[in-house]
Amino acid sequence: MAILITGGAGYIGSHVALALLDTGHDVVIADNLSTGLASLVPARATLERADIRDRDRMAQIMRKNGVDTVIHCAGSTVVPDSVRDPLAYYDNNVGGTLGLLHAMQSAGVRRILFSSTAAVYAINGSDPIPESAPLAPASPYGASKLMAERIIQDMAAAGLMDYMILRSISMWPAPIRRAVRASPPRAPRI
């Protein structure tokens, strides 16, 4: 069986793909390449150019490649852009997650790991931010990720899927393989 990585041509997704390939997994990457780079996709991975909001295409990709797990890294991530154009962030991050979940249901895929963000937490000056911190996003970006988390949790509560959520802190190019090929973030993430 294969693992599907949405946004796998981006900074985080491409490194997840490398780690999975190095441990012997079959990896399929779905990315619309709106911000990702095809050159970041590992040669041993299968690249499917697709938008996660396209339910039928995503379900077809899952069926064709025998996907049994999804790692959802796709989404818009620049906080100032989310403030200027919140609707675009809700469309891509929430609408995209909805499209992906519908496709997963259609294809019979039950497992998802969602790459969320620490931007879902209230800004309170704690360093590090404890997982018990209040959830109160300060930007449309953080709010869109929190909404996507809630949808996934509701699907799991209904017995329709198994999930994990990873809330990462700002990712900045570091000495990780091939990191120099990724474009650095334009602005802080939280």
Coordinates of N, CA and C in Angstrom, one line a residue:
M1 N 0.8 -1.2 0.0 CA 0.0 0.0 0.0 C 0.9 1.2 0.0
A2 N 0.3 2.3 -0.4 CA 1.1 3.6 -0.6 C 0.6 4.7 0.4
I3 N 1.4 5.6 0.6 CA 1.1 6.8 1.4 C 1.0 8.0 0.5
L4 N -0.1 8.7 0.5 CA -0.3 9.9 -0.2 C 0.1 11.1 0.6
I5 N 1.0 12.0 0.0 CA 1.3 13.2 0.7 C 0.8 14.4 -0.1
T6 N -0.2 15.1 0.5 CA -0.7 16.3 -0.2 C 0.3 17.4 0.1
G7 N 0.6 18.3 -0.9 CA 1.6 19.3 -0.8 C 3.0 18.8 -0.7
G8 N 3.2 17.6 -1.3 CA 4.5 17.0 -1.2 C 5.6 17.6 -2.1
A9 N 5.3 18.7 -2.8 CA 6.3 19.4 -3.5 C 6.7 20.7 -2.8
G10 N 6.2 20.8 -1.5 CA 6.6 21.9 -0.6 C 7.7 21.5 0.3
Y11 N 8.1 22.4 1.1 CA 9.2 22.2 2.0 C 9.0 21.1 3.0
I12 N 7.9 21.1 3.7 CA 7.7 20.0 4.7 C 7.3 18.7 4.0
G13 N 6.4 18.7 3.1 CA 6.0 17.5 2.4 C 7.1 16.8 1.7
S14 N 8.0 17.5 1.0 CA 9.1 16.9 0.3 C 10.0 16.2 1.3
H15 N 10.2 16.7 2.5 CA 11.1 16.1 3.5 C 10.4 14.9 4.1
V16 N 9.1 14.9 4.3 CA 8.3 13.8 4.7 C 8.5 12.7 3.7
A17 N 8.3 13.0 2.4 CA 8.4 12.0 1.4 C 9.8 11.3 1.4
L18 N 10.9 12.1 1.5 CA 12.2 11.5 1.6 C 12.3 10.5 2.8
A19 N 11.9 10.9 3.9 CA 11.9 10.0 5.1 C 11.2 8.8 4.9
L20 N 10.0 8.9 4.3 CA 9.2 7.7 4.1 C 9.8 6.8 3.0
L21 N 10.3 7.3 2.0 CA 11.0 6.6 0.9 C 12.2 5.8 1.5
D22 N 13.0 6.5 2.4 CA 14.2 5.9 3.0 C 13.8 4.8 3.9
T23 N 12.6 4.7 4.3 CA 12.2 3.5 5.2 C 11.4 2.5 4.4
G24 N 11.4 2.6 3.0 CA 10.8 1.6 2.2 C 9.3 1.7 1.8
H25 N 8.7 2.9 2.1 CA 7.3 3.1 1.8 C 7.2 3.5 0.3
D26 N 6.1 3.2 -0.3 CA 5.7 3.7 -1.6 C 5.0 5.1 -1.3
V27 N 5.4 6.1 -2.0 CA 5.0 7.4 -1.8 C 4.4 8.0 -3.1
V28 N 3.2 8.6 -2.9 CA 2.5 9.3 -4.0 C 2.3 10.7 -3.5
I29 N 2.7 11.7 -4.4 CA 2.6 13.1 -4.0 C 1.5 13.7 -4.9
A30 N 0.5 14.4 -4.2 CA -0.5 15.2 -4.9 C -0.2 16.7 -4.6
D31 N 0.1 17.4 -5.6 CA 0.4 18.8 -5.4 C 0.0 19.6 -6.7
N32 N -0.7 20.8 -6.5 CA -1.1 21.6 -7.7 C 0.1 22.5 -8.2
L33 N 1.2 22.4 -7.5 CA 2.4 23.2 -7.8 C 2.2 24.7 -7.8
S34 N 1.2 25.2 -7.1 CA 0.9 26.6 -7.0 C 2.0 27.3 -6.2
T35 N 2.6 26.6 -5.2 CA 3.7 27.2 -4.5 C 4.8 26.1 -4.4
G36 N 4.5 24.9 -4.5 CA 5.5 23.8 -4.5 C 6.3 23.8 -5.7
L37 N 7.4 23.1 -5.7 CA 8.4 22.9 -6.8 C 8.5 21.4 -7.2
A38 N 8.2 21.1 -8.4 CA 8.4 19.7 -8.9 C 9.8 19.2 -8.7
S39 N 10.8 20.1 -8.7 CA 12.1 19.7 -8.5 C 12.4 19.2 -7.0
L40 N 11.5 19.5 -6.1 CA 11.6 19.0 -4.7 C 11.1 17.6 -4.5
V41 N 10.3 17.1 -5.5 CA 9.7 15.8 -5.4 C 10.8 14.7 -5.6
P42 N 11.0 13.8 -4.7 CA 12.0 12.8 -4.8 C 11.7 11.9 -6.1
A43 N 12.8 11.5 -6.8 CA 12.6 10.8 -8.0 C 11.9 9.4 -7.8
R44 N 12.0 8.9 -6.6 CA 11.3 7.6 -6.3 C 9.9 7.7 -6.0
A45 N 9.4 8.9 -5.9 CA 8.0 9.2 -5.5 C 7.2 9.4 -6.8
T46 N 5.9 9.1 -6.8 CA 5.0 9.3 -7.9 C 4.4 10.7 -7.7
L47 N 4.5 11.6 -8.7 CA 3.9 12.9 -8.6 C 2.6 13.0 -9.4
E48 N 1.6 13.3 -8.8 CA 0.3 13.5 -9.4 C -0.1 15.0 -9.3
R49 N -0.1 15.7 -10.4 CA -0.5 17.2 -10.3 C -2.0 17.2 -10.1
A50 N -2.4 17.7 -9.0 CA -3.8 17.8 -8.6 C -4.1 18.8 -7.5
D51 N -5.3 19.3 -7.5 CA -5.7 20.2 -6.5 C -6.6 19.4 -5.5
I52 N -6.3 19.5 -4.2 CA -7.0 18.7 -3.2 C -8.5 19.0 -3.2
R53 N -8.9 20.1 -3.7 CA -10.3 20.5 -3.7 C -11.1 19.7 -4.8
D54 N -10.4 19.0 -5.7 CA -11.0 18.2 -6.8 C -11.2 16.8 -6.2
R55 N -12.4 16.6 -5.7 CA -12.7 15.3 -5.0 C -12.5 14.1 -5.9
D56 N -13.1 14.2 -7.1 CA -13.1 13.1 -8.0 C -11.6 12.7 -8.4
R57 N -10.8 13.7 -8.7 CA -9.4 13.5 -9.1 C -8.7 12.9 -7.9
M58 N -8.9 13.4 -6.7 CA -8.1 12.9 -5.6 C -8.5 11.4 -5.3
A59 N -9.8 11.1 -5.4 CA -10.3 9.7 -5.1 C -9.7 8.8 -6.2
Q60 N -9.6 9.3 -7.4 CA -9.0 8.5 -8.5 C -7.5 8.2 -8.3
I61 N -6.8 9.2 -7.8 CA -5.4 9.1 -7.5 C -5.2 8.0 -6.3
M62 N -6.1 8.1 -5.3 CA -6.0 7.2 -4.2 C -6.2 5.7 -4.7
R63 N -7.3 5.5 -5.5 CA -7.6 4.2 -6.0 C -6.5 3.7 -6.9
K64 N -6.1 4.5 -7.8 CA -5.1 4.1 -8.8 C -3.8 3.6 -8.2
N65 N -3.4 4.3 -7.1 CA -2.1 4.1 -6.5 C -2.2 3.2 -5.2
G66 N -3.3 2.7 -4.9 CA -3.5 1.8 -3.7 C -3.1 2.5 -2.4
V67 N -3.6 3.8 -2.2 CA -3.3 4.6 -1.1 C -4.1 4.0 0.1
D68 N -3.4 3.9 1.3 CA -4.1 3.5 2.5 C -4.0 4.5 3.6
T69 N -3.1 5.5 3.4 CA -2.8 6.6 4.4 C -2.6 7.9 3.7
V70 N -3.1 9.0 4.3 CA -2.8 10.3 3.7 C -2.1 11.1 4.8
I71 N -1.0 11.8 4.3 CA -0.4 12.8 5.1 C -0.7 14.2 4.5
H72 N -1.5 15.0 5.1 CA -2.0 16.2 4.5 C -1.2 17.4 4.9
C73 N -0.3 17.8 4.0 CA 0.6 18.9 4.2 C 0.2 20.1 3.3
A74 N -0.7 19.9 2.4 CA -1.1 21.0 1.5 C -1.8 22.1 2.2
G75 N -1.6 23.3 1.7 CA -2.3 24.5 2.2 C -1.6 25.8 2.1
S76 N -2.3 26.8 2.3 CA -1.7 28.2 2.2 C -1.2 28.5 3.6
T77 N 0.0 29.2 3.7 CA 0.6 29.3 5.0 C 1.1 30.6 5.4
V78 N 1.0 31.7 4.6 CA 1.6 33.0 5.0 C 0.6 33.8 5.7
V79 N 0.9 34.1 7.0 CA 0.0 34.8 7.9 C -0.5 36.2 7.3
P80 N 0.5 37.1 6.9 CA 0.0 38.4 6.4 C -0.9 38.2 5.2
D81 N -0.6 37.2 4.3 CA -1.5 37.0 3.2 C -2.9 36.6 3.6
S82 N -3.0 35.8 4.7 CA -4.3 35.4 5.2 C -5.1 36.5 5.8
V83 N -4.4 37.5 6.3 CA -5.1 38.7 6.8 C -5.6 39.6 5.7
R84 N -4.8 39.7 4.6 CA -5.3 40.5 3.4 C -6.4 39.8 2.6
D85 N -6.3 38.4 2.5 CA -7.3 37.7 1.7 C -7.8 36.5 2.5
P86 N -8.6 36.7 3.5 CA -9.0 35.5 4.4 C -9.8 34.5 3.6
L87 N -10.6 34.9 2.7 CA -11.5 34.0 1.9 C -10.6 33.0 1.2
A88 N -9.5 33.4 0.6 CA -8.7 32.5 -0.1 C -8.1 31.4 0.8
Y89 N -7.8 31.8 2.0 CA -7.2 30.9 3.0 C -8.3 29.9 3.5
Y90 N -9.5 30.3 3.7 CA -10.6 29.4 4.1 C -10.9 28.5 2.9
D91 N -10.9 29.0 1.7 CA -11.2 28.2 0.5 C -10.1 27.1 0.4
N92 N -8.9 27.5 0.4 CA -7.8 26.5 0.2 C -7.6 25.5 1.4
N93 N -7.5 26.1 2.6 CA -7.2 25.3 3.8 C -8.4 24.5 4.3
V94 N -9.6 25.1 4.4 CA -10.8 24.4 4.9 C -11.4 23.7 3.7
G95 N -11.7 24.4 2.6 CA -12.3 23.7 1.4 C -11.4 22.6 0.9
G96 N -10.1 22.8 0.9 CA -9.2 21.7 0.4 C -9.3 20.5 1.3
T97 N -9.3 20.7 2.6 CA -9.4 19.6 3.6 C -10.8 18.9 3.4
L98 N -11.8 19.6 3.2 CA -13.2 19.0 2.9 C -13.1 18.2 1.7
G99 N -12.5 18.7 0.6 CA -12.4 18.0 -0.6 C -11.6 16.7 -0.5
L100 N -10.5 16.8 0.3 CA -9.7 15.6 0.5 C -10.4 14.6 1.3
L101 N -11.1 15.0 2.4 CA -11.8 14.0 3.2 C -12.9 13.3 2.4
H102 N -13.6 14.1 1.6 CA -14.7 13.4 0.7 C -14.0 12.4 -0.2
A103 N -12.9 12.8 -0.8 CA -12.1 11.8 -1.7 C -11.7 10.6 -0.9
M104 N -11.2 10.8 0.3 CA -10.8 9.7 1.1 C -11.9 8.7 1.4
Q105 N -13.1 9.3 1.8 CA -14.3 8.4 2.0 C -14.6 7.7 0.8
S106 N -14.6 8.3 -0.4 CA -15.0 7.7 -1.6 C -14.0 6.6 -2.0
A107 N -12.8 6.8 -1.7 CA -11.7 5.8 -2.0 C -11.5 4.7 -0.9
G108 N -12.2 4.9 0.2 CA -12.1 3.9 1.3 C -10.8 4.1 2.1
V109 N -10.3 5.3 2.2 CA -9.0 5.5 2.9 C -9.4 6.1 4.3
R110 N -9.0 5.5 5.3 CA -9.4 5.9 6.7 C -8.4 6.6 7.5
R111 N -7.1 6.6 7.1 CA -6.0 7.1 8.0 C -5.5 8.4 7.5
I112 N -5.4 9.4 8.4 CA -4.8 10.7 8.0 C -3.9 11.3 9.1
L113 N -2.8 11.8 8.7 CA -2.0 12.7 9.6 C -2.1 14.1 9.0
F114 N -2.6 15.0 9.8 CA -2.8 16.4 9.4 C -1.7 17.3 9.9
S115 N -1.0 17.9 9.0 CA 0.1 18.9 9.3 C -0.6 20.2 9.6
S116 N -0.8 20.5 10.9 CA -1.4 21.8 11.3 C -0.4 22.8 11.7
T117 N -0.6 23.6 12.7 CA 0.3 24.7 13.0 C 0.1 25.1 14.5
A118 N 1.1 25.6 15.1 CA 1.0 26.2 16.4 C 0.3 27.5 16.4
A119 N 0.0 28.0 15.2 CA -0.8 29.3 15.0 C -2.3 29.1 15.5
V120 N -2.6 27.9 15.8 CA -4.0 27.7 16.4 C -4.1 28.1 17.9
Y121 N -2.9 28.2 18.5 CA -2.9 28.6 19.9 C -3.0 30.1 20.1
A122 N -3.5 30.5 21.3 CA -3.6 31.9 21.7 C -2.2 32.4 21.8
I123 N -2.0 33.6 21.5 CA -0.6 34.3 21.7 C -0.6 34.7 23.1
N124 N 0.3 34.1 23.9 CA 0.3 34.4 25.3 C 1.8 34.6 25.9
G125 N 2.7 34.5 25.0 CA 4.1 34.7 25.4 C 4.8 33.5 25.9
S126 N 4.1 32.4 26.0 CA 4.8 31.2 26.6 C 5.8 30.7 25.5
D127 N 6.9 30.2 26.1 CA 7.9 29.6 25.2 C 8.6 28.5 26.0
P128 N 8.4 27.3 25.7 CA 7.6 26.8 24.5 C 6.1 26.9 24.8
I129 N 5.4 26.8 23.8 CA 3.9 26.8 23.9 C 3.5 25.4 24.4
P130 N 2.8 25.3 25.5 CA 2.3 24.0 26.0 C 1.1 23.5 25.1
E131 N 1.0 22.2 25.0 CA -0.2 21.7 24.2 C -1.5 22.0 24.9
S132 N -1.4 22.3 26.2 CA -2.6 22.7 26.9 C -3.0 24.2 26.8
A133 N -2.2 24.9 26.0 CA -2.5 26.4 25.8 C -3.9 26.5 25.2
P134 N -4.6 27.6 25.4 CA -5.9 27.8 24.8 C -5.8 27.9 23.3
L135 N -6.8 27.4 22.6 CA -6.9 27.5 21.2 C -7.7 28.8 20.8
A136 N -6.9 29.7 20.3 CA -7.5 31.0 19.9 C -6.6 31.7 18.8
P137 N -6.8 31.2 17.6 CA -5.9 31.7 16.5 C -6.0 33.2 16.4
A138 N -4.9 33.9 16.1 CA -4.9 35.3 15.9 C -5.0 35.7 14.4
S139 N -5.0 34.8 13.5 CA -5.1 35.1 12.1 C -6.0 34.1 11.4
P140 N -6.5 34.5 10.2 CA -7.3 33.6 9.4 C -6.5 32.3 9.0
Y141 N -5.2 32.4 8.9 CA -4.4 31.2 8.6 C -4.6 30.2 9.8
G142 N -4.3 30.7 11.0 CA -4.5 29.8 12.2 C -5.9 29.3 12.3
A143 N -6.9 30.2 12.1 CA -8.3 29.8 12.2 C -8.7 28.7 11.2
S144 N -8.1 28.9 10.0 CA -8.5 27.9 8.9 C -7.9 26.5 9.3
K145 N -6.7 26.5 9.9 CA -6.1 25.2 10.3 C -6.9 24.6 11.4
L146 N -7.3 25.4 12.4 CA -8.1 24.9 13.5 C -9.4 24.4 13.0
M147 N -10.1 25.0 12.0 CA -11.3 24.5 11.5 C -11.1 23.2 10.8
A148 N -10.0 23.0 10.1 CA -9.7 21.8 9.4 C -9.4 20.7 10.5
E149 N -8.8 21.0 11.6 CA -8.6 20.0 12.7 C -9.9 19.5 13.2
R150 N -10.8 20.5 13.4 CA -12.1 20.1 14.0 C -12.9 19.2 13.1
I151 N -12.9 19.5 11.8 CA -13.6 18.6 10.8 C -13.0 17.2 10.9
I152 N -11.7 17.1 10.9 CA -11.1 15.8 11.0 C -11.5 15.1 12.3
Q153 N -11.4 15.8 13.4 CA -11.8 15.2 14.7 C -13.3 14.8 14.7
D154 N -14.2 15.6 14.1 CA -15.6 15.2 14.0 C -15.8 13.9 13.1
M155 N -15.0 13.8 12.1 CA -15.0 12.6 11.2 C -14.6 11.3 12.1
A156 N -13.6 11.5 12.9 CA -13.1 10.4 13.7 C -14.1 10.1 14.8
A157 N -14.7 11.1 15.4 CA -15.8 10.9 16.4 C -17.0 10.1 15.9
A158 N -17.2 10.3 14.6 CA -18.3 9.5 13.9 C -17.9 8.1 13.5
G159 N -16.6 7.8 13.8 CA -16.1 6.4 13.5 C -15.7 6.3 12.0
L160 N -15.5 7.4 11.3 CA -15.3 7.4 9.9 C -13.8 7.4 9.5
M161 N -12.9 7.7 10.5 CA -11.5 7.7 10.2 C -10.6 7.7 11.4
D162 N -9.4 7.4 11.2 CA -8.4 7.5 12.3 C -7.4 8.6 11.9
Y163 N -7.0 9.4 12.9 CA -6.2 10.6 12.6 C -5.1 10.8 13.6
M164 N -4.2 11.6 13.2 CA -3.2 12.3 14.1 C -3.1 13.7 13.6
I165 N -2.8 14.6 14.5 CA -2.6 16.0 14.1 C -1.3 16.4 14.7
L166 N -0.5 17.0 13.8 CA 0.9 17.6 14.2 C 0.8 19.1 14.1
R167 N 1.0 19.7 15.2 CA 1.0 21.2 15.2 C 2.5 21.7 15.3
S168 N 3.0 22.0 14.2 CA 4.4 22.4 14.2 C 4.6 24.0 14.4
I169 N 5.8 24.3 14.8 CA 6.1 25.7 15.0 C 6.7 26.2 13.6
S170 N 6.9 27.4 13.4 CA 7.5 28.0 12.2 C 8.6 27.1 11.6
M171 N 8.5 26.8 10.4 CA 9.5 26.0 9.7 C 10.4 26.9 8.9
W172 N 11.7 26.8 9.1 CA 12.6 27.7 8.4 C 13.7 26.8 7.8
P173 N 14.1 27.1 6.6 CA 15.1 26.2 6.0 C 16.3 26.0 6.9
A174 N 16.6 24.7 7.1 CA 17.6 24.3 8.0 C 18.5 23.3 7.3
P175 N 19.5 22.8 7.9 CA 20.4 21.8 7.3 C 19.7 20.4 7.1
I176 N 18.7 20.4 6.3 CA 18.0 19.2 6.0 C 18.3 18.9 4.5
R177 N 18.4 17.6 4.1 CA 18.7 17.3 2.7 C 17.9 18.2 1.8
R178 N 18.5 18.7 0.8 CA 17.9 19.4 -0.3 C 17.1 20.7 0.1
A179 N 17.3 21.1 1.4 CA 16.5 22.3 1.8 C 16.8 23.5 1.1
V180 N 18.1 23.6 0.5 CA 18.5 24.8 -0.2 C 17.6 25.0 -1.5
R181 N 17.0 24.0 -1.9 CA 16.1 24.1 -3.1 C 14.8 24.7 -2.8
A182 N 14.3 24.7 -1.6 CA 13.0 25.2 -1.3 C 13.1 26.7 -1.1
S183 N 12.1 27.4 -1.5 CA 12.0 28.9 -1.3 C 11.8 29.1 0.2
P184 N 12.5 30.0 0.8 CA 12.3 30.3 2.2 C 11.0 31.0 2.4
P185 N 10.3 30.9 3.5 CA 9.1 31.5 3.8 C 9.2 33.1 3.6
R186 N 8.1 33.7 3.1 CA 8.2 35.1 2.9 C 7.9 35.9 4.2
A187 N 7.3 35.2 5.2 CA 6.9 35.9 6.4 C 6.8 34.9 7.5
P188 N 6.8 35.3 8.8 CA 6.6 34.4 9.9 C 5.3 33.7 9.7
R189 N 5.3 32.5 10.2 CA 4.1 31.6 10.1 C 3.0 31.9 11.2
I190 N 3.5 32.3 12.4 CA 2.5 32.6 13.5 C 2.7 33.9 14.0

